Amino acid sequence: MAQRIGFAGLGIMGRGMAKNLLKAGYELTVYNRTRKSAEDLAALGAKVAETPADAARGNNVVITMLADPPAIESAVLGKGGVIEGLESGAILIDCSTVDPATTAAIAEAASANGAKFLDSPVAGSKDAAAKGELILMVGGEESVLEEVRPILEVVSSKIVYAGKSGLGTMLKLCFNLTVAHMTSAMSQALVLGVKSGLKPETIIETLMAGAIGCRFFEWKGGAIMDRDFATNFSLKLMHKDLHLVLNAGYTHNVPLPVVAAVEELFAMAKAHGEGEEDFCSVIKVLEDLAGVEVRRR
Ligand code: NAP
């Protein structure tokens, strides 16, 4: 059974996942571009690698949780990247949200090393990563998923098998397409409603009451009303995902007119200065334009 794990990318999500793997008793070698995050995990028993290649070397499972395609280009496919150290017979699992072309490039590079590969992006945010309750969307050979299922179960509460290699990535893009629309729809409803005299609590309470009610409106609507924009998932990464969704639409000849508008709303918010904040801060640029602030009364 695969027991020794290499882990590259200890950001908001990766550090929670890596901590849970350590707690579950796996031997972990970790790499992070900013070394301090890796050293924090060394205090919990992880070995710190100098390069992504060193994190992969000698391990039978390697997990990557990186920001975006350029991060994969540098830390996985590039010089000193994971692929350089990936052993023949090892299993590489990429949990980052990227585009299908990047996923295909990793799969090809892993295969050239005689390694196996799964794309396994995640849903659920900082808390779900810390609690080991992520939803995983897995693409690749089902038999490979079965080999690493015990490891993946440590970080997740649900594993969805999406299909062949690349379909985990596509499922994640469809997922975040939906989340971005829900966020922008709720934000516009709050700004319009509050400017016209409604209490924001009334809007959220009513959204929650019927068939469309969901925890998301309560969570992000509550954060907006409390003016709590501490980052669970950064706005700049949601903007990245929408950009990747539009590219996928182009590739598959699928018109995505509303995604294009939502992507530009997130572009405006990033240019407005909210890139590092939680993605629900997309409301701030709308508030600014409308001359109103959505705050709990
Ligand atoms: P994050 O906190 O920004 O962490 C990003 C990680 O990527 C860090 O380890 C960062 O290293 C590394 N990185 C970025 N650029 C790099 C480069 N050029 N070379 C090497 N390493 C690089 O992001 P996150 O929130 O953990 O998200 C990680 C992935 O999960 C993203 O693809 C995101 O879209 C996805 N995701 C996030 C959430 C969420 O709620 N946060 C939910 C689902 C999926 P440094 O520490 O040195 O910056």
CSV table of C-alpha atoms in Angstrom, one decimal, residues 77-208:
chain,number,residue,atom,x,y,z
A,77,LEU,CA,6.6,20.6,-15.3
A,78,GLY,CA,9.6,23.0,-15.1
A,79,LYS,CA,13.2,22.6,-14.0
A,80,GLY,CA,13.4,21.1,-10.5
A,81,GLY,CA,9.7,20.4,-10.7
A,82,VAL,CA,7.7,17.4,-9.4
A,83,ILE,CA,8.1,15.4,-12.7
A,84,GLU,CA,11.9,15.4,-12.4
A,85,GLY,CA,11.7,13.5,-9.1
A,86,LEU,CA,8.6,11.4,-9.9
A,87,GLU,CA,9.4,7.7,-9.6
A,88,SER,CA,8.3,5.1,-12.1
A,89,GLY,CA,5.2,3.4,-10.7
A,90,ALA,CA,4.3,6.3,-8.4
A,91,ILE,CA,0.9,8.0,-8.5
A,92,LEU,CA,0.7,11.7,-9.0
A,93,ILE,CA,-2.5,13.5,-7.9
A,94,ASP,CA,-3.1,17.1,-8.9
A,95,CYS,CA,-5.7,18.8,-6.7
A,96,SER,CA,-5.1,22.3,-8.2
A,97,THR,CA,-7.9,23.9,-10.3
A,98,VAL,CA,-6.4,24.2,-13.8
A,99,ASP,CA,-7.5,23.9,-17.4
A,100,PRO,CA,-7.8,20.6,-19.4
A,101,ALA,CA,-4.7,21.4,-21.4
A,102,THR,CA,-2.6,21.7,-18.3
A,103,THR,CA,-4.1,18.5,-16.9
A,104,ALA,CA,-3.2,16.7,-20.1
A,105,ALA,CA,0.4,18.0,-20.0
A,106,ILE,CA,0.8,16.7,-16.5
A,107,ALA,CA,-0.7,13.3,-17.4
A,108,GLU,CA,1.6,13.0,-20.4
A,109,ALA,CA,4.7,14.0,-18.4
A,110,ALA,CA,3.8,11.6,-15.6
A,111,SER,CA,3.2,8.8,-18.1
A,112,ALA,CA,6.6,9.4,-19.7
A,113,ASN,CA,8.1,8.7,-16.3
A,114,GLY,CA,6.2,5.4,-16.0
A,115,ALA,CA,4.0,7.0,-13.3
A,116,LYS,CA,0.2,7.1,-13.0
A,117,PHE,CA,-1.9,10.3,-12.8
A,118,LEU,CA,-5.2,11.5,-11.4
A,119,ASP,CA,-6.7,15.0,-11.7
A,120,SER,CA,-8.5,15.6,-8.5
A,121,PRO,CA,-9.5,19.2,-8.0
A,122,VAL,CA,-11.5,19.9,-4.9
A,123,ALA,CA,-14.7,21.7,-3.7
A,124,GLY,CA,-15.1,23.1,-0.2
A,125,SER,CA,-13.0,25.8,1.2
A,126,LYS,CA,-10.4,26.6,3.9
A,127,ASP,CA,-12.5,25.0,6.7
A,128,ALA,CA,-13.4,21.9,4.7
A,129,ALA,CA,-9.7,21.4,4.0
A,130,ALA,CA,-8.8,21.8,7.6
A,131,LYS,CA,-11.5,19.3,8.7
A,132,GLY,CA,-10.8,16.8,6.0
A,133,GLU,CA,-14.2,17.3,4.4
A,134,LEU,CA,-13.4,18.3,0.8
A,135,ILE,CA,-15.4,17.0,-2.2
A,136,LEU,CA,-12.9,15.5,-4.7
A,137,MET,CA,-13.7,15.4,-8.4
A,138,VAL,CA,-11.5,12.7,-9.8
A,139,GLY,CA,-10.5,12.0,-13.5
A,140,GLY,CA,-8.3,9.1,-14.6
A,141,GLU,CA,-8.3,5.3,-14.4
A,142,GLU,CA,-10.8,4.1,-11.8
A,143,SER,CA,-8.3,1.4,-10.7
A,144,VAL,CA,-5.7,4.1,-9.9
A,145,LEU,CA,-8.4,5.9,-7.8
A,146,GLU,CA,-8.9,2.7,-5.9
A,147,GLU,CA,-5.2,2.4,-5.1
A,148,VAL,CA,-5.2,5.8,-3.4
A,149,ARG,CA,-8.7,5.9,-2.1
A,150,PRO,CA,-7.6,5.5,1.6
A,151,ILE,CA,-5.3,8.5,1.2
A,152,LEU,CA,-8.0,10.6,-0.5
A,153,GLU,CA,-10.6,9.7,2.1
A,154,VAL,CA,-8.4,11.3,4.8
A,155,VAL,CA,-8.9,14.7,3.1
A,156,SER,CA,-12.4,14.4,1.9
A,157,SER,CA,-16.0,13.6,2.8
A,158,LYS,CA,-17.0,12.7,-0.7
A,159,ILE,CA,-15.1,11.4,-3.7
A,160,VAL,CA,-16.8,11.8,-7.1
A,161,TYR,CA,-15.4,9.8,-10.0
A,162,ALA,CA,-15.9,12.1,-13.0
A,163,GLY,CA,-14.5,9.8,-15.7
A,164,LYS,CA,-11.4,9.7,-17.9
A,165,SER,CA,-8.3,11.8,-17.3
A,166,GLY,CA,-9.2,15.6,-17.5
A,167,LEU,CA,-12.9,15.2,-16.5
A,168,GLY,CA,-12.2,15.9,-12.9
A,169,THR,CA,-10.8,19.3,-14.1
A,170,MET,CA,-13.8,19.9,-16.3
A,171,LEU,CA,-16.2,19.0,-13.5
A,172,LYS,CA,-14.5,21.5,-11.2
A,173,LEU,CA,-14.7,24.3,-13.8
A,174,CYS,CA,-18.4,23.6,-14.2
A,175,PHE,CA,-18.7,23.7,-10.4
A,176,ASN,CA,-17.0,27.1,-10.0
A,177,LEU,CA,-18.9,28.5,-12.9
A,178,THR,CA,-22.0,27.9,-10.8
A,179,VAL,CA,-20.5,29.3,-7.6
A,180,ALA,CA,-19.4,32.5,-9.3
A,181,HIS,CA,-22.9,33.1,-10.8
A,182,MET,CA,-24.5,32.5,-7.4
A,183,THR,CA,-22.1,35.0,-5.8
A,184,SER,CA,-22.6,37.7,-8.4
A,185,ALA,CA,-26.4,37.1,-8.5
A,186,MET,CA,-26.6,37.4,-4.7
A,187,SER,CA,-24.3,40.5,-4.6
A,188,GLN,CA,-26.4,42.3,-7.2
A,189,ALA,CA,-29.7,41.4,-5.4
A,190,LEU,CA,-28.2,42.7,-2.1
A,191,VAL,CA,-26.9,46.0,-3.7
A,192,LEU,CA,-30.2,46.7,-5.5
A,193,GLY,CA,-32.3,45.7,-2.5
A,194,VAL,CA,-30.4,47.7,0.0
A,195,LYS,CA,-30.3,50.8,-2.2
A,196,SER,CA,-34.0,50.6,-2.6
A,197,GLY,CA,-34.6,50.4,1.2
A,198,LEU,CA,-34.7,46.7,2.0
A,199,LYS,CA,-32.8,45.3,5.0
A,200,PRO,CA,-30.1,42.8,3.7
A,201,GLU,CA,-31.2,40.3,6.4
A,202,THR,CA,-34.6,40.3,4.8
A,203,ILE,CA,-33.2,39.4,1.4
A,204,ILE,CA,-31.0,36.6,2.7
A,205,GLU,CA,-33.8,35.2,4.9
A,206,THR,CA,-36.1,35.1,1.9
A,207,LEU,CA,-33.5,33.5,-0.4
A,208,MET,CA,-33.0,30.9,2.3
